[in-house]
């Protein structure tokens, strides 16, 4: 039986500083925070173990709660209303370049202010560093360990930290509590005025970034919020983007599909960077490609599917003796899928290369050699079975989506070569594209139904097939693709029309609806001239988002709960890219 303090996943908000992030509950509890980086050990992890995980809570008991982000920023304001008064709690991870910083690395800044009447409040600070002391840190993480060990707290009123109840604020009064690794000679207190200056600078930084976004549709607010989430999941010191800031939030409550997503998948990150790039934020694409080059040492053979945010490829998977979110075990950290062979990585890498080199500049011999090497890997390896996009641990197969992504890798290499005047290998790659396409059309279509299949020799459906039109492998209106779309809608959708990934992950009860693939379905409907149907589908997907416009990986069609790691870059990426497709189709129709 589930016990104790487990909020619904949708009850959390994200704050971050593009170095790390934290989840703040509707009750004012910071229940998840890893410092000094996204993939560091946790300082607070109550979301994964309500007794041992640790938390940092500032709350007003017996209050009605509302919350919002301040403007187009990642500064969170939670409002508590009681019979006696009203208070606001403002939470942020201050941006390092904005205003004074009393701390080394990321830090937490919290300001509770009474704005009406009088309020009672409680502060509970229960850190549990190093995953509550369970796991020895990675050998290479010495600096991160020192960072956690150096943690300290600064408050405007040290008395506010006294345990238990009995604290109160009158109208106009406020307290400040900040948590971080103090710089040498840091002050022992932080005034309310100083804190508010730092909060204003942090808000201004986010709003200046958001102001550069190029989107004027009716759903601008939600698109900007999705973009801010993606920016918050970007590791600015490196150029990478994590798939999500959390680990082991379950894809099914009480189930075993609990994974650590605090890493950079080439697939997820490439799509996320593509989304903000499409809105006019260009520097992220270049920084991301630079990160890929550093992570691989520009060695095509070293290119793999995921990395730590600093580019390290070692992600050893282990389990914690945590109870798990609502008793969902095991609780995993690290990710064993890093050892898998996934062919689509080659296509996503060259998608990123294409974007990073598409705006002029000289393509150096070294960069072209790296791109050529990735294309040659696709030409050599496309005949191999692989683990595929969903990273199932049941063995490799000859997956149609993966073969098509090798075709896409060659297609992007050809585009780069033509644009940059590098023609030496293009005819071989064109021949390779033709060969892959011919085989997939021969072996990847079920003759009885006339539709594409998940893998050669099967009749199974898989939503990854919806990517075939997007990458240009085949038109959405081709009879085989039309049949595939119709079959997915008939066999893999919930009553509200949202999509499961495939039969293994969905209708048999292993997990919830997968938000991203419903956006992919909407893209195909747009291609088929069914924009109104696509718009309705997008609206249904986004109706699951929480009050702050945040969405996890998966959705429960019965309870409407959010499931899986949160917030998920994939879901927000799909939201942006499909909105852009819809806007283009609606403008064209007008």
XYZ file of C-alpha atoms in Angstrom:
590
model
C 0.000 0.000 0.000
C 1.272 3.459 -0.872
C 2.022 5.458 2.232
C 3.146 8.920 3.208
C 3.916 11.984 1.184
C 3.633 11.438 -2.574
C 2.124 14.289 -4.525
C 0.747 13.690 -8.011
C 3.538 14.208 -10.541
C 1.541 17.074 -12.060
C 1.659 18.880 -8.705
C 5.321 19.718 -9.266
C 6.913 22.764 -10.865
C 10.378 23.021 -12.394
C 12.956 25.612 -11.453
C 16.478 25.630 -12.873
C 19.483 27.655 -13.947
C 20.663 25.688 -17.047
C 23.136 23.831 -14.834
C 20.781 21.858 -12.651
C 17.119 21.862 -11.648
C 14.704 21.188 -8.822
C 11.074 20.133 -8.488
C 8.906 22.236 -6.182
C 5.632 20.708 -4.999
C 2.350 22.536 -4.726
C 2.861 22.356 -0.954
C 6.138 24.301 -1.121
C 8.337 21.232 -0.796
C 11.493 20.851 -2.886
C 11.293 17.076 -3.246
C 13.946 16.570 -5.934
C 17.209 18.373 -6.532
C 20.580 17.107 -7.754
C 23.596 19.379 -7.376
C 25.796 20.744 -8.811
C 24.579 19.249 -12.115
C 21.526 17.498 -13.520
C 23.233 14.108 -13.278
C 24.896 14.631 -9.880
C 23.831 12.760 -6.768
C 20.633 13.990 -5.145
C 20.466 16.370 -2.214
C 16.674 16.063 -1.965
C 14.817 12.988 -3.258
C 11.584 12.702 -1.289
C 9.767 12.126 -4.574
C 11.485 8.691 -4.663
C 11.360 7.893 -0.949
C 9.114 9.873 1.358
C 10.982 8.815 4.502
C 14.639 8.848 3.537
C 14.955 10.886 0.358
C 15.148 14.337 1.928
C 13.287 17.576 1.209
C 13.279 21.337 1.801
C 9.785 22.587 2.546
C 8.476 26.092 3.218
C 4.715 26.000 3.565
C 1.676 27.709 5.016
C -0.566 25.095 6.664
C -4.262 24.783 5.830
C -4.006 27.078 2.819
C -5.641 27.232 -0.579
C -2.805 27.128 -3.112
C -2.374 28.664 -6.555
C 0.849 29.116 -8.483
C 2.339 30.651 -11.579
C 5.613 31.442 -13.262
C 6.449 35.134 -13.196
C 6.141 36.234 -16.806
C 8.134 34.264 -19.359
C 10.612 32.988 -16.783
C 11.463 29.997 -14.628
C 10.879 31.992 -11.418
C 7.997 30.323 -9.583
C 5.459 32.049 -7.358
C 3.191 29.982 -5.109
C 0.333 31.789 -3.342
C -1.051 30.481 -0.045
C -4.466 31.819 1.089
C -5.773 31.152 4.594
C -8.605 32.533 6.680
C -6.101 34.916 8.314
C -4.016 36.122 5.402
C -2.169 35.618 2.108
C 1.493 34.834 1.482
C 3.592 34.261 -1.627
C 6.571 31.920 -1.885
C 8.974 32.834 -4.687
C 11.422 30.121 -5.760
C 14.300 30.242 -8.201
C 17.707 28.886 -8.991
C 19.439 32.195 -9.726
C 21.210 32.593 -13.037
C 24.917 32.900 -12.341
C 25.440 35.927 -14.587
C 22.635 37.953 -13.032
C 23.331 39.944 -9.890
C 25.431 39.001 -6.921
C 26.105 35.355 -6.190
C 27.028 34.307 -2.704
C 27.445 30.683 -3.740
C 29.621 28.494 -5.916
C 27.591 26.765 -8.599
C 23.796 26.351 -8.587
C 21.852 27.445 -5.518
C 18.296 27.705 -4.274
C 16.706 31.027 -3.361
C 13.352 31.110 -1.565
C 11.443 34.183 -0.375
C 8.236 33.896 1.672
C 6.341 37.190 1.948
C 3.063 37.951 3.697
C 1.055 40.269 1.465
C -2.192 40.408 3.413
C -3.197 39.855 7.030
C -1.066 37.378 8.949
C 0.120 33.868 8.087
C 1.668 31.034 10.034
C 4.397 29.120 8.250
C 6.635 26.103 8.696
C 10.147 25.382 7.448
C 11.487 21.840 7.221
C 15.021 21.368 5.962
C 15.986 17.705 5.701
C 18.873 17.250 3.245
C 19.874 13.708 2.314
C 22.988 14.052 0.141
C 24.470 11.326 -2.052
C 21.088 9.584 -2.565
C 20.636 9.521 1.232
C 24.166 8.154 1.544
C 23.350 5.006 -0.374
C 25.701 5.040 -3.299
C 29.374 5.869 -3.470
C 29.909 8.680 -5.961
C 31.489 8.039 -9.349
C 35.287 8.203 -9.195
C 35.303 11.149 -11.592
C 32.813 13.110 -9.481
C 35.199 14.364 -6.808
C 34.342 18.018 -7.418
C 30.630 17.256 -7.166
C 31.178 15.448 -3.885
C 33.073 18.380 -2.441
C 30.275 20.651 -3.610
C 27.641 18.698 -1.695
C 29.802 18.448 1.390
C 30.282 22.222 1.357
C 26.576 22.978 1.369
C 25.377 25.681 3.700
C 22.296 27.783 4.391
C 21.867 31.528 4.566
C 18.728 33.135 5.970
C 17.508 36.660 6.541
C 16.232 35.479 9.933
C 18.058 32.458 11.380
C 15.139 31.964 13.750
C 12.980 30.961 10.794
C 14.997 27.750 10.561
C 13.989 26.583 14.018
C 12.158 23.257 13.658
C 8.437 22.928 14.199
C 5.528 25.344 14.000
C 5.105 28.694 15.736
C 6.457 30.968 13.011
C 4.350 33.773 11.596
C 4.584 36.800 9.309
C 2.506 39.952 9.290
C 1.585 41.897 6.150
C 4.719 43.308 4.534
C 7.102 40.987 6.365
C 9.245 38.433 4.541
C 11.936 35.855 5.131
C 14.691 34.697 2.785
C 16.296 31.272 2.843
C 19.070 30.362 0.408
C 20.872 27.070 0.105
C 24.133 26.443 -1.700
C 27.881 25.991 -1.419
C 29.087 29.373 -0.053
C 31.915 31.266 -1.692
C 34.850 32.207 0.487
C 33.933 35.147 2.675
C 30.196 34.837 1.895
C 27.909 36.813 4.205
C 26.043 34.974 6.935
C 22.745 36.624 6.020
C 20.959 37.635 2.840
C 18.517 40.522 3.051
C 15.091 40.584 1.472
C 16.160 43.501 -0.734
C 19.224 41.616 -1.968
C 17.142 38.520 -2.645
C 14.540 40.429 -4.624
C 17.230 42.082 -6.745
C 18.633 38.653 -7.596
C 15.157 37.325 -8.395
C 14.468 40.292 -10.676
C 17.750 39.745 -12.497
C 16.993 36.045 -12.949
C 13.498 36.765 -14.236
C 14.893 39.358 -16.631
C 17.456 36.859 -18.000
C 14.745 34.330 -18.825
C 12.443 36.940 -20.312
C 15.182 38.311 -22.559
C 15.785 34.797 -23.864
C 12.057 34.194 -24.400
C 11.616 37.541 -26.163
C 13.790 36.268 -29.009
C 11.387 33.409 -29.767
C 9.575 33.769 -33.077
C 6.043 32.516 -32.557
C 2.811 34.479 -32.751
C 0.122 31.800 -32.755
C -2.921 31.794 -30.504
C -1.196 29.264 -28.247
C 1.913 31.424 -27.823
C 1.955 31.195 -24.021
C 2.115 27.400 -23.984
C 4.711 27.294 -26.780
C 6.918 29.788 -24.954
C 6.547 27.747 -21.769
C 7.599 24.570 -23.601
C 10.586 26.457 -25.004
C 11.558 27.669 -21.535
C 11.410 24.090 -20.275
C 13.779 22.979 -23.042
C 16.143 25.850 -22.267
C 16.029 24.919 -18.579
C 16.989 21.334 -19.500
C 20.019 22.569 -21.452
C 23.377 22.233 -19.725
C 24.790 25.613 -20.675
C 28.341 24.787 -19.632
C 28.457 21.963 -22.174
C 25.775 22.496 -24.845
C 23.937 19.226 -24.161
C 20.288 18.772 -23.180
C 18.936 16.208 -20.723
C 15.895 14.119 -21.577
C 14.345 15.032 -18.207
C 15.646 16.326 -14.875
C 14.418 13.304 -12.898
C 15.134 9.609 -12.381
C 12.854 6.608 -11.876
C 9.461 8.288 -11.940
C 7.309 5.359 -13.067
C 5.756 4.766 -16.453
C 3.165 2.695 -14.590
C 2.384 3.225 -10.910
C 3.736 0.260 -8.981
C 5.575 -1.043 -12.056
C 9.198 -1.678 -12.908
C 9.622 0.671 -15.897
C 11.528 3.283 -13.910
C 14.521 4.837 -15.656
C 17.086 7.569 -15.101
C 16.649 10.308 -17.733
C 19.187 12.870 -16.468
C 21.418 12.353 -19.490
C 21.757 13.542 -23.062
C 20.326 11.166 -25.667
C 21.350 12.239 -29.165
C 17.821 11.556 -30.362
C 16.039 13.550 -27.653
C 18.560 16.379 -27.587
C 18.660 16.767 -31.371
C 14.895 17.131 -31.514
C 14.860 19.482 -28.529
C 17.514 21.719 -30.033
C 15.660 21.602 -33.356
C 12.540 22.909 -31.628
C 14.164 26.009 -30.127
C 16.151 26.514 -33.339
C 12.906 26.559 -35.318
C 11.715 29.360 -33.031
C 14.781 31.444 -33.826
C 17.225 30.505 -31.039
C 20.259 29.630 -33.152
C 23.149 29.479 -30.719
C 21.823 26.299 -29.116
C 22.300 24.337 -32.371
C 25.909 25.368 -32.724
C 26.711 24.752 -29.055
C 25.048 21.346 -29.243
C 27.036 20.250 -32.304
C 30.220 21.462 -30.648
C 29.306 19.271 -27.666
C 28.863 16.235 -29.933
C 32.297 16.853 -31.425
C 33.868 17.110 -27.960
C 32.001 14.078 -26.610
C 33.201 11.890 -29.486
C 36.605 13.461 -30.010
C 35.367 13.722 -33.638
C 35.796 9.967 -33.935
C 32.798 8.473 -35.795
C 33.382 5.118 -34.103
C 32.936 6.788 -30.691
C 29.464 8.115 -31.518
C 26.903 6.429 -29.297
C 23.321 6.991 -28.247
C 23.682 8.832 -24.928
C 26.166 10.583 -22.701
C 26.484 12.287 -19.382
C 25.940 16.008 -19.748
C 29.715 16.587 -19.760
C 30.112 14.140 -22.655
C 31.267 11.138 -20.649
C 29.842 7.854 -22.001
C 29.965 5.804 -18.773
C 26.483 5.511 -17.233
C 26.618 2.420 -15.000
C 23.142 1.433 -13.898
C 22.436 0.512 -10.290
C 19.467 0.498 -7.933
C 18.832 2.398 -4.709
C 17.179 1.002 -1.624
C 14.457 3.610 -1.968
C 10.766 2.822 -1.677
C 10.090 4.423 -5.057
C 7.437 6.905 -6.080
C 4.203 5.407 -4.728
C 5.999 2.086 -4.214
C 7.233 1.847 -7.814
C 10.453 -0.145 -7.722
C 13.263 -0.612 -8.573
C 14.638 2.915 -8.287
C 17.394 3.089 -10.867
C 20.219 5.562 -11.322
C 22.514 5.418 -14.312
C 21.162 3.869 -17.478
C 22.121 0.486 -18.878
C 20.629 1.387 -22.255
C 23.838 3.338 -22.882
C 25.417 0.027 -23.884
C 22.802 -0.688 -26.548
C 23.356 -0.480 -30.291
C 20.846 1.989 -31.742
C 21.133 2.770 -35.431
C 18.909 5.840 -35.375
C 21.638 7.692 -33.490
C 23.503 8.075 -36.798
C 20.562 9.836 -38.408
C 19.972 12.151 -35.463
C 23.650 13.071 -35.300
C 23.699 14.136 -38.944
C 20.395 15.960 -38.510
C 22.213 18.025 -35.867
C 25.230 18.479 -38.160
C 22.992 19.650 -40.981
C 21.375 22.271 -38.779
C 24.645 23.472 -37.272
C 26.256 23.912 -40.702
C 23.236 25.307 -42.544
C 23.879 28.998 -41.940
C 27.148 29.531 -43.765
C 30.694 29.399 -42.540
C 33.547 27.169 -43.603
C 33.174 23.421 -43.267
C 36.624 22.389 -42.105
C 38.344 19.248 -43.329
C 38.175 17.823 -39.802
C 34.443 18.427 -39.466
C 33.745 17.022 -42.928
C 35.823 13.946 -42.116
C 33.714 13.418 -38.989
C 30.459 13.795 -40.928
C 31.755 11.463 -43.662
C 32.676 8.892 -41.043
C 29.175 8.909 -39.533
C 27.673 8.508 -43.006
C 30.029 5.621 -43.724
C 28.917 3.956 -40.488
C 25.307 4.211 -41.686
C 26.279 2.711 -45.045
C 28.108 -0.149 -43.331
C 25.850 -0.859 -40.350
C 22.307 -0.427 -41.656
C 21.977 -4.148 -42.336
C 22.518 -4.949 -38.638
C 19.730 -5.533 -36.089
C 19.514 -3.002 -33.283
C 17.723 -2.214 -30.016
C 15.684 0.615 -31.478
C 14.193 3.880 -30.300
C 12.272 2.452 -27.313
C 15.313 0.689 -25.828
C 13.555 -2.562 -24.960
C 15.833 -5.073 -23.295
C 14.529 -8.150 -25.086
C 17.098 -8.382 -27.888
C 17.853 -6.633 -31.160
C 15.767 -6.843 -34.331
C 15.691 -5.537 -37.892
C 13.545 -2.474 -37.168
C 11.978 -0.507 -40.005
C 12.365 2.837 -38.236
C 16.054 2.191 -37.592
C 16.741 1.272 -41.220
C 14.967 4.434 -42.336
C 17.091 6.514 -39.971
C 20.228 5.138 -41.643
C 18.725 6.283 -44.927
C 18.216 9.682 -43.285
C 21.843 9.799 -42.118
C 23.006 9.376 -45.713
C 20.404 11.841 -46.955
C 21.625 14.516 -44.505
C 25.270 13.832 -45.383
C 24.414 14.309 -49.050
C 22.639 17.601 -48.252
C 25.642 18.865 -46.273
C 28.059 17.820 -48.999
C 26.054 19.500 -51.753
C 25.655 22.696 -49.760
C 29.312 22.895 -48.827
C 30.796 21.746 -52.128
C 32.027 18.359 -50.853
C 31.066 15.852 -53.535
C 33.536 12.978 -53.279
C 31.253 10.447 -51.605
C 27.821 11.591 -52.698
C 27.192 9.062 -55.464
C 28.023 6.146 -53.139
C 25.687 7.568 -50.517
C 22.904 8.059 -53.056
C 23.281 4.428 -54.054
C 23.147 3.474 -50.395
C 19.939 5.458 -49.918
C 18.367 3.684 -52.883
C 19.394 0.281 -51.510
C 18.005 0.925 -48.042
C 14.772 2.338 -49.421
C 14.254 -0.616 -51.722
C 14.822 -3.170 -48.968
C 12.497 -1.433 -46.503
C 9.762 -1.219 -49.130
C 10.270 -4.927 -49.850
C 10.700 -6.355 -46.335
C 9.167 -3.685 -44.135
C 5.598 -3.833 -45.460
C 3.078 -6.503 -44.496
C 1.670 -7.745 -47.779
C -1.691 -8.744 -46.349
C -2.488 -5.324 -44.881
C -0.286 -3.162 -47.094
C 1.153 -1.266 -44.114
C 4.578 -0.861 -42.593
C 5.549 -3.110 -39.700
C 7.693 -2.590 -36.619
C 10.338 -5.140 -37.679
C 11.041 -7.441 -40.593
C 9.121 -10.688 -40.403
C 6.461 -9.400 -37.983
C 3.030 -7.848 -38.295
C 3.431 -5.616 -35.231
C 2.682 -1.910 -35.311
C 4.888 0.755 -33.804
C 4.350 4.511 -33.534
C 7.985 5.188 -34.506
C 6.833 4.542 -38.086
C 5.155 7.956 -37.965
C 8.630 9.465 -38.371
C 8.994 8.119 -41.928
C 7.222 11.091 -43.565
C 8.998 13.612 -41.332
C 12.452 12.522 -42.456
C 11.366 12.401 -46.093
C 11.625 8.626 -46.442
C 8.104 8.383 -47.818
C 5.115 10.676 -48.256
C 2.287 10.504 -45.738
C -0.088 10.026 -48.665
C 1.690 6.927 -49.976
C -0.727 3.952 -49.747
C 1.534 2.034 -47.355
C 1.898 5.042 -45.068
C -1.815 5.821 -45.169
C -2.535 2.230 -44.212
C -0.028 2.482 -41.367
C -1.595 5.670 -39.998
C -5.065 4.162 -40.175
C -3.916 0.969 -38.438
C -2.214 2.919 -35.651
C -5.382 4.924 -35.109
C -7.468 1.775 -35.054
C -5.269 -0.426 -32.875
C -3.023 1.741 -30.680
C -5.223 4.628 -29.578
C -7.127 5.269 -26.375
C -10.780 6.400 -26.562
C -9.685 10.057 -26.747
C -7.512 9.338 -29.782
C -4.108 9.595 -28.093
C -1.514 7.016 -29.004
C 0.439 4.277 -27.265
C 3.929 3.528 -28.557
C 3.141 -0.063 -29.534
C 1.297 -3.119 -28.269
C 4.110 -4.135 -25.922
C 4.199 -0.784 -24.140
C 0.555 0.198 -24.283
C -2.716 -1.703 -24.579
C -1.357 -4.662 -22.592
C -1.013 -2.329 -19.632
C 2.738 -1.822 -19.329
C 2.627 1.976 -19.466
C 0.522 5.000 -20.327
C -0.038 6.956 -23.494
C 3.196 8.345 -24.910
C 2.712 12.078 -25.462
C 5.290 12.532 -28.217
C 3.856 9.976 -30.621
C 0.451 11.670 -30.555
C 2.210 14.794 -31.823
C 3.828 12.669 -34.526
C 0.385 11.405 -35.503
C -0.815 15.006 -35.718
C 2.120 15.801 -38.039
C 1.027 13.029 -40.386
C -2.565 14.248 -40.321
C -1.334 17.722 -41.306
C 0.563 16.168 -44.223
C -2.646 14.453 -45.283
C -4.525 17.771 -45.316
C -6.430 17.005 -42.111
C -5.289 20.038 -40.122
C -8.525 20.436 -38.151
C -8.278 16.837 -36.949
C -4.625 17.427 -36.088
C -5.470 20.576 -34.116
C -8.101 18.702 -32.112
C -5.592 15.942 -31.347
C -2.943 18.431 -30.209
C -5.468 20.128 -27.947
C -6.392 16.766 -26.397
C -2.758 15.941 -25.737
C -2.091 19.305 -24.157
C -5.195 19.091 -21.977
C -3.106 16.719 -19.821
C -0.506 19.426 -19.088
C -0.540 20.765 -15.552
C -1.579 24.249 -14.468
C 1.915 25.566 -15.255
C 2.085 24.096 -18.765
C 4.409 21.212 -17.864
C 4.102 17.654 -19.144
C 5.734 14.354 -18.347
C 6.615 11.548 -20.717
C 3.379 9.573 -20.480
C -0.285 9.971 -19.605
C -2.865 7.730 -17.937
C -6.073 7.867 -20.019
C -8.148 6.562 -17.115
C -7.054 8.823 -14.272
C -5.526 11.577 -16.455
C -2.425 11.417 -14.282
C 0.978 12.271 -15.680
C 3.429 9.372 -15.633
C 7.155 8.949 -16.107
C 9.962 11.447 -15.774
C 8.931 15.078 -15.505
C 8.976 17.422 -17.253
C 9.977 15.513 -20.358
C 11.904 17.213 -23.159
C 10.335 14.900 -25.747
C 6.787 16.012 -24.875
C 7.621 19.711 -25.007
C 9.601 19.225 -28.216
C 6.626 17.566 -29.893
C 4.361 20.360 -28.698
C 6.550 23.034 -30.312
C 7.347 21.310 -33.598
C 3.751 20.255 -34.242
C 2.469 23.741 -33.366
C 4.823 25.157 -35.984
C 3.546 22.661 -38.545
C -0.042 23.563 -37.679
C 0.605 27.283 -37.942
C 2.245 26.829 -41.335
C -0.681 24.750 -42.606
C -3.267 27.201 -41.293
C -1.431 30.199 -42.758
C -1.155 28.349 -46.059
C -4.844 27.497 -46.032
C -5.701 31.125 -45.316
